[in-house]
Structures are given as structure tokens and as C-alpha cells.
Amino acid sequence: MVLAVHAFPKLLPNGYVGVDVFFVISGYLITSILLGELNQEKFSIRNFYIRRVNRIFPGLLLVLCFCIFFAPLVMYPDEYRLMGGSVLYSVFFAANINFYLEAGYWDIASKLKPLLHLWSLGVEEQFYLIWPLVLFLAHWKKRSVVATSLVILFGSLVVNLVLTSKSQPAGFYLPMGRFWELASGGLLACIQWRRENVRMNEDSLLRERGVQNALGWCGIGMLAATQWTPMHADAFPGFYVIAVVAATVMLMLAGPEAWFNRKVLSYPAVVYIGKISYPLYLWHWPLLVFARLIGDGQWTSTHRNLALLGAMVLAMLTYHCVERPLVKRVTHKNLLALVLLGLMVLMGMLAGLIYKNKLSLTPAPYANTPLLEYERPAIQSRNKVVLLGDSNAGHFSYGLSLLYGDRLETIATPGWPYLEGTKYREGYVPHHDHRGSPELTRQALARIESDPDVKLVILSNAYLMYLPADNIRSMERAQTETVAQAYEVGLRKTMERLLAQQKKIILVKSIPTYPMLSTVTACASEVRPAWRRQPADCIRDRDVVDFERREYDALVGRAVDGLHDVSIFNTLDELCDARYCYVNRNGILMYIDSGHFTTAGSQLMAAALARQIEVAMQKNH
């Protein structure tokens, strides 16, 4: 299911729920083993984790090592650094936390992250940090393991539903909303463990086999139905996963004698896929991602098929040449676990160096260093200038500080436009890096108004953060307006308030963005990997950009209409010509990501902005 949705998404669009099926199976298998050990008084938390290390680490180490040493052929330096972070988190089985933290507005496309699939391994291992201890305490205190499993199951299910409704990435990646799926398998194991001690006569056994067949068909039928039921990505996992978990539990509850399980799932070829399923899962996604990267985000059927074939071959080699020999030939399991743990620590150290840019196997990174020579305007004004807005104000700060020094004050908060009288929409959950509030706006405007040396205020923000996101409203009439109306009203009120205090204003129009680029460094030829080519999206048609911005341009026009001492700085004049807009213009990489400037870009754009500042400052003087 998972391979199908990753390689042929149109064929099985909901195949990703295969991970949820796996969670239930994993919970059942591990719990069955733990209950057997507890019942025989052989349980040891130390031995449990030794077994986990010996089972999980060999294949994982191979895949992490492959990614680190193969990726330089297909990844740019910034992509490679981020992958180093993924490896680092994966070493600590916290990949799900890493991808949750990355799941934001400047996040690269998920299909281009080679280790994204390890989020599920993170959830699984985080569950097994607490689950064996829970079972041990329940057994030791003579508490019902069934009742204990039910408490964890329903508690985690409630967390899943709440998290998904508030923040879909949190519901998807964070462990507490996923534990109930593994606990469902654990609950089934607990119930069956208790039933094994109850004798059953032949008649009841025959009747139960009929029930088992019915359960098997219901389970596989419901699981098949989930594949063709439309699922909204913004609401997953949520309620959708309940059906998947229920179907899996029914299929497992049917037992080995149910017809479908006996005839289909026990077929030797299917069983063999089960045996290599762990290394197959580990290998398939990095190879598919690298196939996409070779095609700059797209792939040919040949690349895809070769990736799938490679995943199958590598999975079989991993199983037969690594996993099975370690199980059969290594007698000192404790020593093996220690060696594997040491290798994983070394892998983490290597990944940390890559993530911190202390080590890179890619071509020399693009030097995001200042321009030594560029055309600077003459600065004659002596008053203070305030730069106010979100991160699209912040990326002007470096270049303007070189020109205005301590006469520049920057007030910039990511994801917050500093518009008078606006707030985040009720029910909107901002990204964890976005901490704006009406109080921040009040404090910023009050500080500007109280300083007579401030003669000019630069307003700059990324309109795409607000209009499409539908995330702000006016505080006074939040129920009766659209986000565009709130943005326009807030912008107008901000400018009127500043003008009333005799402050001049330059309104910086938002820069064009390049969200279709997995990395803007792809537009710099000097760092292009051997197997990559420059994407076509390094250049955008000016007509297309103008068409996308028509609502925004009209909004700005209405907001400034009739206001004196307000001038507009159109960033497109500097970043585009009559035909195209550029990431890399005149040999200089202007963008550090899809919507922010490099150091050099900040210098050049600040110089152009400063020319307009000086003109504005000279008026009426």
C-alpha cells in the first residue's frame, strides 16, 4: 500500500494508511512477546532494548550511510544540510519531531525529503520507550493489562482528534496522537492472551471459525474501502484512521484459520514480502526521492521503475546478507547491540557536522557573503528610519544597516504584518515560529510615534502569508469581512496613524516568490551537483507574476489612495525585467530561499530602496 501510493499515487491515492496498518501490527506483535515474557517472569527491559537495537539498527544504518554518501550526486548544499538534520534526528528516533518542526511555510516539498518516511519509525520507537514499562507496572501491580491498554488507547485517540482539528501537522507527526494505533494492536494481544487460558469445546470452536471468516472479510473489505474513500489531507489522521485501525484489528482478530488469511496472506510470496518489509520500507523512499531530484522534482517512468527495482534488490540483500546473518551467526547479542549503538553514535556525529555546515560532501556551498563592490547611493539624510513588518522586512535589514548604521531600527516578526487593528483569525493556529499579536503592533507603533527623530517608516511584508492563508481579521468586525478586506483596512489604518504623527512612509510591495523550487540554490550554476540541471522555474514570466498579484496590486492601490507622504517601492522593478522575474539576476543569487533575500540580495535591494528613501526625506526640506 505504501509503495503503491509513493510510486503510483493515482492508482492507490490513500495507500499511505498502510503505515497505520503497520502501527497496529507492530503493537500486536511486540505486546504478544512482552506478555509472554511477563507471564513466564522472564521480562527484562534491558533485553527488550537489546533486541530492538539488533532488529532496527542494521538496516537503518545502511540506509542512512547510503543517503549521506550518495546524496552529493543529486542534492544542493542547502538540501544536503537539511538532510543531515534529518539523519541526526533519525539517529535519535525523533524524525517525526523534526518533520513537524519543518512543516511550515518555507518548507520544501515533502516528496523531496529522502528520510521523510522515518517519521513512522520515530513514532514507533517513542511508543516503545513507555509501553513495556506500562505493561510491566500493570502486571506487577496486578492491574488488568486490558483496562490499562484501553485507558491509553482512548486517551491517545482523543489527543489525535483534538490535535488534528487544531493543527494537522501536529496530529500527523506528534507521537501522543498516534500511540492509540499501536495500543490498539497491543489491546488485541492482551485480549487474546487472556482468552488462551479459557478452554473451548469443539462446537464453539467451529462456530467461532465462522465468525473468524466473517471478521476477515469485513476487515479486508473495510480496508479496501478506505482506499477509494476521498480523504482530505487537512483532516488526516483524525477520524479517518479509526476505520483503518478497526479494519486491521478485525483482520487480525480473524486469526490464521480465516479463509482470507489462510489462502492469501499465508501465500509464500506474500509471506516473503512480509519478511523483507522493513528493509523494503527503509530503501524505497530515498530511492524514489533521488529519482525525483534527478528530474528536478519530476520523474520519468524509467527513473521510478528503476528506483522500485533497486529498492526490492537492496531490501533482499539487506535481509539475506545483513539481517539474517546477524540473527543466526552472532551469538553475543549484547556485544552486537553495543557495536551497533556505537556506529549509530558515529552516524549522529557525522550528521551533526553536516547539519552545522562543518562538513559537506557536496560542491562548495554558495557563499552567502556580502558584496565587496556595488553601487551605493549617497546618504544625505540624518534622521532615523524604522523598518517595520514580517520577515520580508527583516531581509532588508542587513543591506539598510550598511547604509544607515544605528539610525536604522528594525521591528520584524515572522508571520506578523504589524497592521493596526488586526489579529489572527479565530481558530487559526499559527506556525510555531510565528508569534505575532495585536499587543506587538500596539507597542511597535507607540514606540515609533514617541520618537521625534523617526522621520520615515518602511512597511514591508509578504502578502502571500496572509491573503491565501486566510489568517487575519480586523479586531472590530472580524465576522463580516474577508482576509483581503482585513489586510487592506489594517494597512490603511496603519499608514493613517503614522501620517498623523508626521512620519513619511515607504510601502514596499511584496517580492515575487518561487515556491515551486525545492531549493533556490539550484539557480546557481557553480554548485550544481553532477546529476542535476538548472530548473526552468529559476525564471518566471513577468506576465504570470503580474496576473497572480492583480488582487494584491489593486488592494495596495486602494489602501494608499489619497494619502500624501506615502510612496511605493515596487520590488518587481529590481527583480524583474519586462519579460521575466529572476532568482539569479546578472550573475548574483538574489534569494536564499523561495521568498527571502541572500546577503547580496539584501545589499542590492536596500541600495535601490535607499535611493527612494533619500528622495522621500528631501521632500518639504
Coordinates of C-alpha atoms in Angstrom, one line a residue:
M1 CA 0.0 0.0 0.0
V2 CA 2.7 2.5 1.0
L3 CA 4.9 1.6 -2.0
A4 CA 1.9 2.0 -4.3
V5 CA 0.9 5.4 -3.1
H6 CA 4.5 6.6 -3.2
A7 CA 5.2 5.3 -6.7
F8 CA 1.8 5.3 -8.3
P9 CA -0.3 7.9 -6.3
K10 CA -3.2 7.9 -8.8
L11 CA -3.5 4.1 -8.6
L12 CA -3.9 3.9 -4.8
P13 CA -4.3 7.5 -3.5
N14 CA -4.9 6.5 0.1
G15 CA -2.1 3.9 0.3
Y16 CA -0.3 5.9 2.9
V17 CA -2.7 4.4 5.5
G18 CA -0.5 1.3 5.2
V19 CA 1.6 3.0 7.9
D20 CA -1.4 2.9 10.2
V21 CA -1.9 -0.7 9.5
F22 CA 1.7 -1.3 10.3
F23 CA 1.3 0.5 13.7
V24 CA -1.4 -1.9 14.7
I25 CA 0.6 -5.0 13.6
S26 CA 3.6 -3.7 15.4
G27 CA 1.7 -3.1 18.6
Y28 CA 0.2 -6.6 18.5
L29 CA 3.5 -8.4 17.8
I30 CA 5.6 -6.6 20.4
T31 CA 2.9 -6.8 23.1
S32 CA 2.4 -10.5 22.5
I33 CA 6.1 -11.1 23.1
L34 CA 6.2 -8.9 26.2
L35 CA 3.1 -10.6 27.7
G36 CA 4.7 -14.0 27.2
E37 CA 7.8 -12.9 29.0
L38 CA 5.9 -11.3 31.8
N39 CA 3.8 -14.4 32.3
Q40 CA 7.0 -16.5 32.5
E41 CA 8.7 -14.0 34.7
K42 CA 11.4 -13.5 32.1
F43 CA 10.8 -9.8 31.3
S44 CA 13.9 -7.6 31.1
I45 CA 13.7 -4.0 29.9
R46 CA 17.4 -4.3 29.1
N47 CA 17.0 -7.4 26.9
F48 CA 14.0 -5.8 25.2
Y49 CA 16.0 -2.8 24.1
I50 CA 18.9 -5.0 23.1
R51 CA 16.5 -6.9 20.8
R52 CA 15.2 -3.6 19.4
V53 CA 18.7 -2.3 18.6
N54 CA 19.7 -5.6 16.9
R55 CA 16.4 -5.6 14.9
I56 CA 16.2 -1.9 13.9
F57 CA 19.7 -0.6 13.6
P58 CA 21.4 -2.7 10.9
G59 CA 19.0 -1.8 8.0
L60 CA 18.7 1.8 9.3
L61 CA 22.4 2.3 9.4
L62 CA 22.8 1.1 5.9
V63 CA 20.2 3.4 4.5
L64 CA 21.5 6.5 6.5
C65 CA 25.0 5.8 5.3
F66 CA 23.8 5.4 1.7
C67 CA 21.9 8.7 1.8
I68 CA 24.9 10.6 3.2
F69 CA 27.3 9.4 0.6
F70 CA 25.0 9.2 -2.4
A71 CA 23.2 12.4 -1.9
P72 CA 26.0 14.7 -3.0
L73 CA 25.4 13.5 -6.6
V74 CA 21.8 14.8 -6.6
M75 CA 21.5 17.4 -3.8
Y76 CA 22.5 21.0 -3.5
P77 CA 24.3 22.2 -0.3
D78 CA 21.2 23.5 1.4
E79 CA 19.3 20.4 0.6
Y80 CA 22.2 18.3 1.8
R81 CA 22.4 20.2 5.1
L82 CA 18.7 19.7 5.8
M83 CA 19.1 16.0 5.1
G84 CA 22.0 16.0 7.6
G85 CA 19.5 17.3 10.1
S86 CA 17.0 14.5 9.2
V87 CA 19.8 11.9 9.7
L88 CA 20.6 13.5 13.1
Y89 CA 17.0 13.3 14.3
S90 CA 16.6 9.8 12.8
V91 CA 19.6 8.6 14.9
F92 CA 17.7 9.6 18.0
F93 CA 14.4 8.2 16.6
A94 CA 12.9 11.7 16.5
A95 CA 12.4 12.2 12.8
N96 CA 8.7 12.8 13.3
I97 CA 9.6 15.8 15.6
N98 CA 12.0 17.1 13.0
F99 CA 9.5 17.0 10.2
Y100 CA 6.8 18.5 12.4
L101 CA 9.1 21.5 13.1
E102 CA 9.8 21.8 9.4
A103 CA 6.1 21.6 8.4
G104 CA 5.7 25.2 7.7
Y105 CA 5.5 27.9 5.1
W106 CA 9.1 27.8 3.8
D107 CA 9.2 24.0 4.0
I108 CA 10.5 22.3 0.8
A109 CA 8.2 19.8 -0.9
S110 CA 7.7 16.7 1.3
K111 CA 8.3 14.4 -1.7
L112 CA 11.9 15.7 -2.0
K113 CA 12.9 14.8 1.6
P114 CA 14.9 11.5 1.4
L115 CA 14.2 10.4 5.0
L116 CA 10.7 11.7 5.5
H117 CA 9.4 8.1 5.8
L118 CA 11.4 7.7 9.0
W119 CA 8.8 9.7 10.9
S120 CA 6.8 6.5 11.4
L121 CA 9.9 4.8 12.9
G122 CA 10.2 7.7 15.3
V123 CA 6.6 7.3 16.5
E124 CA 7.1 3.5 16.9
E125 CA 10.2 3.8 19.0
Q126 CA 8.8 6.6 21.1
F127 CA 5.9 4.3 21.9
Y128 CA 8.2 1.5 22.9
L129 CA 10.0 3.8 25.3
I130 CA 6.9 3.7 27.6
W131 CA 4.8 0.7 26.6
P132 CA 7.0 -2.1 28.0
L133 CA 7.1 -0.2 31.3
V134 CA 3.4 0.3 31.3
L135 CA 2.8 -3.4 30.8
F136 CA 5.3 -4.3 33.5
L137 CA 3.8 -2.0 36.0
A138 CA 0.3 -3.2 35.3
H139 CA 1.5 -6.8 35.7
W140 CA 3.5 -6.0 38.8
K141 CA 0.6 -4.2 40.5
K142 CA -1.9 -6.9 39.5
R143 CA -3.8 -4.5 37.3
S144 CA -5.7 -5.5 34.2
V145 CA -3.5 -5.1 31.1
V146 CA -6.7 -4.9 29.1
A147 CA -8.0 -2.0 31.1
T148 CA -4.6 -0.3 31.1
S149 CA -4.5 -0.6 27.3
L150 CA -8.0 0.8 26.9
V151 CA -7.0 3.9 29.0
I152 CA -4.0 4.7 26.8
L153 CA -5.9 3.9 23.6
F154 CA -8.8 6.2 24.3
G155 CA -6.7 8.9 25.8
S156 CA -4.4 9.0 22.8
L157 CA -7.4 8.8 20.4
V158 CA -8.9 11.9 22.0
V159 CA -5.5 13.7 21.6
N160 CA -5.4 12.6 17.9
L161 CA -8.8 14.1 17.2
V162 CA -8.0 17.4 19.1
L163 CA -4.6 17.8 17.6
T164 CA -5.7 17.1 14.0
S165 CA -8.6 19.7 14.3
K166 CA -6.2 22.3 15.7
S167 CA -3.0 21.6 13.7
Q168 CA -2.9 18.8 11.1
P169 CA 0.9 18.5 11.1
A170 CA 0.8 18.1 14.9
G171 CA -1.8 15.4 14.6
F172 CA 0.1 13.7 11.9
Y173 CA 3.7 13.7 13.3
L174 CA 3.5 14.1 17.1
P175 CA 3.5 10.8 19.0
M176 CA 0.8 11.2 21.6
G177 CA -1.9 11.4 18.9
R178 CA -0.5 8.2 17.2
F179 CA 0.1 5.9 20.3
W180 CA -3.5 4.7 20.2
E181 CA -2.9 2.9 16.9
L182 CA -0.1 0.8 18.4
A183 CA -2.1 0.4 21.6
S184 CA -5.0 -1.0 19.5
G185 CA -2.7 -3.8 18.4
G186 CA -1.5 -4.1 22.0
L187 CA -5.1 -4.3 23.3
L188 CA -5.8 -7.2 20.8
A189 CA -2.8 -9.0 22.1
C190 CA -3.9 -8.5 25.7
I191 CA -7.4 -9.8 24.9
Q192 CA -6.1 -12.9 23.1
W193 CA -3.5 -13.6 25.8
R194 CA -6.3 -13.8 28.4
R195 CA -8.5 -16.0 26.1
E196 CA -5.8 -18.5 25.6
N197 CA -6.4 -19.7 29.2
V198 CA -10.1 -20.4 28.5
R199 CA -10.9 -23.9 27.2
M200 CA -13.3 -24.1 24.3
N201 CA -15.3 -27.1 23.2
E202 CA -15.3 -28.2 19.6
D203 CA -18.8 -26.9 18.8
S204 CA -18.0 -23.4 20.0
L205 CA -14.7 -23.5 18.1
L206 CA -16.5 -24.4 14.8
R207 CA -18.9 -21.6 15.4
E208 CA -16.0 -19.2 16.1
R209 CA -14.4 -20.2 12.8
G210 CA -17.5 -18.9 11.0
V211 CA -17.2 -15.7 12.9
Q212 CA -13.5 -15.5 12.1
N213 CA -14.2 -15.8 8.4
A214 CA -16.8 -13.0 8.6
L215 CA -14.3 -10.8 10.5
G216 CA -11.6 -11.5 7.9
W217 CA -13.9 -10.5 5.0
C218 CA -15.2 -7.5 6.9
G219 CA -11.6 -6.4 7.8
I220 CA -10.3 -6.7 4.2
G221 CA -13.5 -5.1 2.8
M222 CA -13.3 -2.1 5.1
L223 CA -9.5 -1.7 4.4
A224 CA -10.2 -1.8 0.7
A225 CA -13.0 0.8 1.1
T226 CA -10.6 3.2 2.8
Q227 CA -8.5 3.2 -0.4
W228 CA -11.4 4.6 -2.5
T229 CA -13.0 6.9 0.0
P230 CA -11.9 10.5 -0.5
M231 CA -9.8 11.7 2.4
H232 CA -9.0 15.4 3.0
A233 CA -5.3 15.9 3.7
D234 CA -6.0 18.7 6.2
A235 CA -8.2 16.3 8.3
F236 CA -5.8 13.3 8.4
P237 CA -5.3 11.3 10.6
G238 CA -8.4 12.4 12.6
F239 CA -11.5 10.3 12.3
Y240 CA -10.3 8.7 9.1
V241 CA -7.8 6.5 10.9
I242 CA -10.4 4.9 13.1
A243 CA -11.7 3.0 10.1
V244 CA -8.2 1.8 9.2
V245 CA -7.4 0.7 12.7
A246 CA -10.7 -1.1 13.1
A247 CA -10.3 -2.9 9.7
T248 CA -6.8 -4.0 10.7
V249 CA -7.9 -5.2 14.1
M250 CA -10.8 -7.2 12.5
L251 CA -8.4 -8.8 10.0
M252 CA -6.0 -9.8 12.8
L253 CA -8.8 -10.9 15.1
A254 CA -9.9 -13.3 12.4
G255 CA -6.8 -15.3 13.1
P256 CA -4.8 -17.7 10.9
E257 CA -7.7 -20.0 10.2
A258 CA -9.9 -17.4 8.5
W259 CA -10.1 -18.1 4.7
F260 CA -8.5 -14.8 3.5
N261 CA -5.7 -15.0 6.0
R262 CA -5.1 -18.7 5.3
K263 CA -5.3 -18.6 1.5
V264 CA -4.0 -15.1 0.6
L265 CA -1.9 -13.6 3.5
S266 CA -0.2 -17.0 4.1
Y267 CA 0.8 -17.5 0.4
P268 CA 4.6 -17.9 0.3
A269 CA 5.2 -14.9 -1.9
V270 CA 3.1 -12.6 0.3
V271 CA 4.9 -14.0 3.4
Y272 CA 8.3 -13.3 1.8
I273 CA 7.2 -9.7 1.2
G274 CA 6.4 -9.5 4.9
K275 CA 9.9 -10.8 5.8
I276 CA 11.6 -8.1 3.7
S277 CA 9.0 -5.4 4.5
Y278 CA 11.2 -3.5 7.0
P279 CA 14.3 -3.0 4.7
L280 CA 11.9 -2.5 1.8
Y281 CA 10.2 0.3 3.6
L282 CA 13.6 1.8 4.5
W283 CA 15.0 1.7 1.0
H284 CA 12.1 2.6 -1.2
W285 CA 11.5 6.3 -0.3
P286 CA 15.1 7.6 -0.5
L287 CA 15.5 5.9 -3.9
L288 CA 12.2 7.5 -5.2
V289 CA 13.2 10.9 -3.8
F290 CA 16.6 10.7 -5.5
A291 CA 14.8 9.7 -8.8
R292 CA 12.7 12.8 -8.4
L293 CA 15.7 15.0 -7.7
I294 CA 17.4 13.8 -10.8
G295 CA 14.4 15.2 -12.7
D296 CA 14.3 18.4 -10.7
G297 CA 11.2 17.4 -8.8
Q298 CA 9.7 15.2 -11.5
W299 CA 10.5 11.8 -12.6
T300 CA 10.2 9.6 -15.7
S301 CA 8.6 6.2 -15.6
T302 CA 12.1 4.8 -16.2
H303 CA 13.6 6.5 -13.1
R304 CA 10.6 5.5 -11.0
N305 CA 10.7 1.8 -12.1
L306 CA 14.5 1.6 -11.6
A307 CA 14.1 3.1 -8.1
L308 CA 11.4 0.5 -7.2
L309 CA 13.6 -2.3 -8.7
G310 CA 16.6 -1.0 -6.7
A311 CA 14.5 -0.9 -3.5
M312 CA 13.5 -4.6 -4.0
V313 CA 17.0 -5.7 -4.7
L314 CA 18.5 -3.7 -1.8
A315 CA 15.8 -5.0 0.5
M316 CA 16.5 -8.6 -0.3
L317 CA 20.3 -8.1 0.0
T318 CA 19.8 -6.3 3.4
Y319 CA 17.6 -9.2 4.6
H320 CA 19.7 -12.1 3.4
C321 CA 23.2 -10.6 3.7
V322 CA 22.9 -8.4 6.8
E323 CA 19.8 -9.1 9.0
R324 CA 19.6 -12.9 8.8
P325 CA 23.4 -13.5 9.3
L326 CA 23.4 -11.2 12.3
V327 CA 20.5 -13.2 13.8
K328 CA 21.9 -16.7 13.0
R329 CA 25.7 -16.3 13.3
V330 CA 26.2 -13.7 16.1
T331 CA 25.9 -15.3 19.4
H332 CA 26.9 -12.4 21.6
K333 CA 23.8 -10.3 21.2
N334 CA 24.8 -7.8 23.9
L335 CA 28.1 -7.1 22.1
L336 CA 26.3 -6.7 18.8
A337 CA 23.9 -4.2 20.3
L338 CA 26.8 -2.2 21.7
V339 CA 28.7 -2.2 18.3
L340 CA 25.5 -1.1 16.5
L341 CA 24.9 1.6 19.1
G342 CA 28.4 2.9 18.7
L343 CA 28.0 3.0 14.9
M344 CA 24.8 4.9 15.3
V345 CA 26.5 7.4 17.6
L346 CA 29.2 7.9 14.9
M347 CA 26.5 8.4 12.3
G348 CA 24.9 11.0 14.5
M349 CA 28.2 12.9 14.9
L350 CA 28.7 12.9 11.1
A351 CA 25.2 14.1 10.5
G352 CA 25.6 16.8 13.1
L353 CA 28.7 18.1 11.3
I354 CA 26.8 18.2 8.0
Y355 CA 23.8 19.9 9.6
K356 CA 26.0 22.6 11.2
N357 CA 27.8 23.2 7.9
K358 CA 31.1 21.9 9.3
L359 CA 31.3 19.2 6.7
S360 CA 29.8 18.8 3.3
L361 CA 30.4 16.3 0.6
T362 CA 28.5 18.4 -2.0
P363 CA 30.2 21.0 -4.2
A364 CA 31.4 24.1 -2.3
P365 CA 28.3 25.9 -0.9
Y366 CA 27.2 29.1 -2.4
A367 CA 29.0 31.7 -0.4
N368 CA 26.2 33.8 1.2
T369 CA 28.7 36.6 1.8
P370 CA 28.5 40.4 1.3
L371 CA 29.2 42.0 -2.0
L372 CA 32.5 43.9 -1.8
E373 CA 31.6 46.3 -4.5
Y374 CA 28.2 47.5 -5.6
E375 CA 26.6 50.9 -6.4
R376 CA 25.7 52.6 -3.2
P377 CA 23.5 55.7 -3.1
A378 CA 24.7 58.9 -1.4
I379 CA 23.1 59.1 2.0
Q380 CA 22.4 62.7 3.0
S381 CA 19.5 62.3 5.5
R382 CA 20.4 62.3 9.2
N383 CA 17.1 61.2 10.7
K384 CA 16.1 57.7 12.0
V385 CA 14.4 55.2 9.7
V386 CA 12.2 52.4 11.0
L387 CA 11.8 49.1 9.1
L388 CA 8.5 47.5 10.2
G389 CA 6.9 44.2 9.1
D390 CA 7.4 40.5 8.9
S391 CA 10.4 38.5 7.7
N392 CA 10.1 40.4 4.4
A393 CA 11.0 43.5 6.3
G394 CA 13.8 41.6 8.1
H395 CA 15.6 40.6 5.0
F396 CA 16.2 44.3 4.1
S397 CA 17.8 45.0 7.4
Y398 CA 21.3 43.9 6.6
G399 CA 21.6 46.0 3.5
L400 CA 20.0 49.1 5.0
S401 CA 22.2 48.8 8.1
L402 CA 25.3 49.2 5.9
L403 CA 23.8 52.5 4.7
Y404 CA 22.1 53.9 7.7
G405 CA 24.0 52.3 10.6
D406 CA 22.5 52.9 14.0
R407 CA 19.9 55.3 12.5
L408 CA 18.0 52.2 11.3
E409 CA 15.7 50.4 13.7
T410 CA 14.2 47.1 12.6
I411 CA 11.0 45.7 14.0
A412 CA 10.3 42.4 12.2
T413 CA 8.4 39.4 13.4
P414 CA 8.0 36.3 11.1
G415 CA 4.4 35.8 10.1
W416 CA 3.1 39.1 11.6
P417 CA 2.3 42.1 9.4
Y418 CA 2.1 44.8 12.1
L419 CA -1.2 46.1 10.8
E420 CA -3.2 48.4 13.1
G421 CA -6.4 46.8 14.4
T422 CA -5.8 43.3 13.1
K423 CA -5.4 39.9 14.8
Y424 CA -5.1 36.3 13.8
R425 CA -8.4 34.8 12.8
E426 CA -10.4 33.0 15.4
G427 CA -9.5 29.3 15.2
Y428 CA -6.3 29.9 13.2
V429 CA -3.2 28.2 14.7
P430 CA 0.0 30.0 13.5
H431 CA 3.2 28.2 12.8
H432 CA 5.3 27.7 15.9
D433 CA 7.8 30.4 14.7
H434 CA 5.0 33.0 14.2
R435 CA 4.3 34.8 17.5
G436 CA 2.6 37.9 16.4
S437 CA -0.1 39.6 18.4
P438 CA -2.1 42.9 18.5
E439 CA -0.1 43.9 21.5
L440 CA 3.1 43.7 19.5
T441 CA 1.6 46.0 16.9
R442 CA 0.5 48.4 19.7
Q443 CA 3.9 48.5 21.2
A444 CA 5.7 49.0 17.9
L445 CA 3.5 51.8 16.7
A446 CA 3.6 53.5 20.1
R447 CA 7.4 53.4 20.1
I448 CA 7.6 54.9 16.6
E449 CA 5.1 57.7 17.5
S450 CA 7.0 58.6 20.6
D451 CA 10.4 59.1 18.9
P452 CA 10.6 62.5 17.2
D453 CA 13.8 61.5 15.4
V454 CA 12.0 58.9 13.3
K455 CA 11.0 60.7 10.1
L456 CA 10.3 57.7 7.9
V457 CA 8.8 54.3 8.3
I458 CA 9.3 51.5 5.8
L459 CA 6.4 49.0 5.8
S460 CA 7.2 45.6 4.3
N461 CA 5.6 42.2 4.5
A462 CA 4.8 39.1 2.3
Y463 CA 1.2 39.3 1.3
L464 CA 1.2 35.6 0.4
M465 CA 1.5 34.9 4.1
Y466 CA -1.9 36.4 4.7
L467 CA -4.3 36.6 1.7
P468 CA -4.2 33.0 0.6
A469 CA -3.7 31.7 4.2
D470 CA -6.9 33.4 5.4
N471 CA -5.3 34.0 8.8
I472 CA -6.0 37.6 9.8
R473 CA -9.2 39.7 10.6
S474 CA -9.9 43.1 11.9
M475 CA -10.5 43.2 15.6
E476 CA -13.6 45.3 15.3
R477 CA -15.5 43.4 12.5
A478 CA -13.9 40.0 12.3
Q479 CA -17.2 38.2 11.5
T480 CA -18.2 40.3 8.4
E481 CA -15.1 40.6 6.3
T482 CA -12.6 38.6 4.2
V483 CA -8.9 38.4 4.8
A484 CA -8.2 40.8 1.9
Q485 CA -10.5 43.3 3.4
A486 CA -8.9 43.0 6.8
Y487 CA -5.4 43.4 5.3
E488 CA -6.5 46.5 3.3
V489 CA -8.2 48.1 6.3
G490 CA -5.3 47.3 8.6
L491 CA -2.8 48.7 6.1
R492 CA -4.7 51.9 5.6
K493 CA -5.2 52.5 9.3
T494 CA -1.5 51.9 10.0
M495 CA -0.5 54.4 7.4
E496 CA -3.1 57.0 8.6
R497 CA -1.9 56.6 12.2
L498 CA 1.8 57.2 11.2
L499 CA 1.0 60.1 8.9
A500 CA -0.9 61.7 11.7
Q501 CA 2.4 61.9 13.6
Q502 CA 4.2 63.5 10.6
K503 CA 6.0 60.3 9.6
K504 CA 6.8 59.7 6.0
I505 CA 6.0 56.2 4.7
I506 CA 7.5 53.9 2.0
L507 CA 5.3 50.9 1.3
V508 CA 7.4 48.0 0.0
K509 CA 5.4 45.8 -2.3
S510 CA 5.9 42.1 -1.7
I511 CA 8.6 40.3 -3.7
P512 CA 7.8 37.6 -6.2
T513 CA 8.2 34.1 -4.6
Y514 CA 9.4 30.8 -6.0
P515 CA 7.6 28.1 -4.1
M516 CA 7.9 25.6 -6.9
L517 CA 11.7 25.4 -6.4
S518 CA 12.9 22.8 -4.0
T519 CA 16.0 24.9 -3.5
V520 CA 16.8 28.3 -5.0
T521 CA 20.5 27.3 -4.9
A522 CA 19.6 25.3 -8.0
C523 CA 19.8 28.5 -9.8
A524 CA 23.5 29.0 -9.1
S525 CA 25.5 27.0 -11.6
E526 CA 28.7 26.9 -9.6
V527 CA 27.2 24.5 -7.0
R528 CA 25.1 22.2 -9.3
P529 CA 25.6 18.5 -8.5
A530 CA 26.7 16.1 -11.1
W531 CA 23.2 14.6 -11.7
R532 CA 21.1 17.8 -11.6
R533 CA 20.3 20.5 -14.1
Q534 CA 19.0 24.0 -13.6
P535 CA 15.2 24.1 -13.1
A536 CA 13.1 26.1 -15.5
D537 CA 11.5 27.7 -12.5
C538 CA 14.6 29.8 -11.8
I539 CA 12.9 32.3 -14.2
R540 CA 9.2 33.2 -14.1
D541 CA 7.3 35.0 -16.8
R542 CA 6.6 38.6 -15.8
D543 CA 3.0 38.3 -17.2
V544 CA 2.3 35.3 -14.9
V545 CA 3.7 37.1 -11.9
D546 CA 1.6 40.2 -12.6
F547 CA -1.5 38.1 -13.1
E548 CA -1.0 36.4 -9.7
R549 CA -0.6 39.7 -8.0
R550 CA -3.6 41.5 -9.5
E551 CA -5.7 41.3 -6.4
Y552 CA -2.8 42.4 -4.2
D553 CA -1.9 45.3 -6.5
A554 CA -5.5 46.6 -6.5
L555 CA -5.6 46.3 -2.8
V556 CA -2.5 48.4 -2.3
G557 CA -3.8 51.0 -4.8
R558 CA -7.0 51.4 -2.7
A559 CA -5.1 51.5 0.6
V560 CA -2.8 54.4 -0.4
D561 CA -5.4 56.3 -2.5
G562 CA -5.4 59.9 -1.3
L563 CA -2.6 59.6 1.2
H564 CA 0.2 62.1 1.0
D565 CA 3.8 61.4 2.0
V566 CA 3.3 57.7 1.1
S567 CA 5.4 56.3 -1.7
I568 CA 5.5 52.8 -3.1
F569 CA 8.7 50.8 -3.7
N570 CA 7.9 48.2 -6.3
T571 CA 10.3 45.3 -5.8
L572 CA 9.5 43.9 -9.3
D573 CA 11.3 46.9 -10.8
E574 CA 14.5 45.5 -9.3
L575 CA 13.9 41.7 -9.5
C576 CA 12.3 41.5 -13.0
D577 CA 12.6 43.0 -16.4
A578 CA 9.8 43.4 -19.0
R579 CA 9.7 39.6 -19.7
Y580 CA 10.9 37.7 -16.7
C581 CA 11.5 37.7 -12.9
Y582 CA 14.7 36.1 -11.7
V583 CA 16.1 34.2 -8.7
N584 CA 19.6 34.7 -10.1
R585 CA 19.9 38.1 -11.8
N586 CA 23.0 39.4 -13.5
G587 CA 25.0 36.6 -12.1
I588 CA 24.0 37.3 -8.4
L589 CA 21.8 34.9 -6.5
M590 CA 19.2 37.2 -5.0
Y591 CA 17.2 34.7 -3.0
I592 CA 18.3 32.5 0.0
D593 CA 15.0 30.5 -0.1
S594 CA 11.8 30.8 -2.1
G595 CA 10.8 34.1 -0.5
H596 CA 13.8 35.9 1.2
F597 CA 17.0 37.6 0.1
T598 CA 20.6 36.5 0.3
T599 CA 23.1 38.8 1.9
A600 CA 24.0 40.1 -1.6
G601 CA 20.3 40.4 -2.5
S602 CA 19.7 42.4 0.7
Q603 CA 22.5 44.8 -0.3
L604 CA 21.3 45.4 -3.8
M605 CA 17.7 45.7 -2.9
A606 CA 18.5 48.0 0.1
A607 CA 20.5 50.2 -2.2
A608 CA 17.6 50.6 -4.5
L609 CA 15.2 51.2 -1.6
A610 CA 17.6 53.8 0.0
R611 CA 17.5 55.9 -3.2
Q612 CA 13.8 56.2 -2.8
I613 CA 14.2 56.9 1.0
E614 CA 16.5 59.8 0.2
V615 CA 14.1 61.3 -2.3
A616 CA 11.3 61.0 0.2
M617 CA 13.4 62.5 3.0
Q618 CA 14.3 65.5 0.9
K619 CA 10.7 66.5 0.2
N620 CA 9.5 69.6 2.0
H621 CA 13.0 70.3 3.2

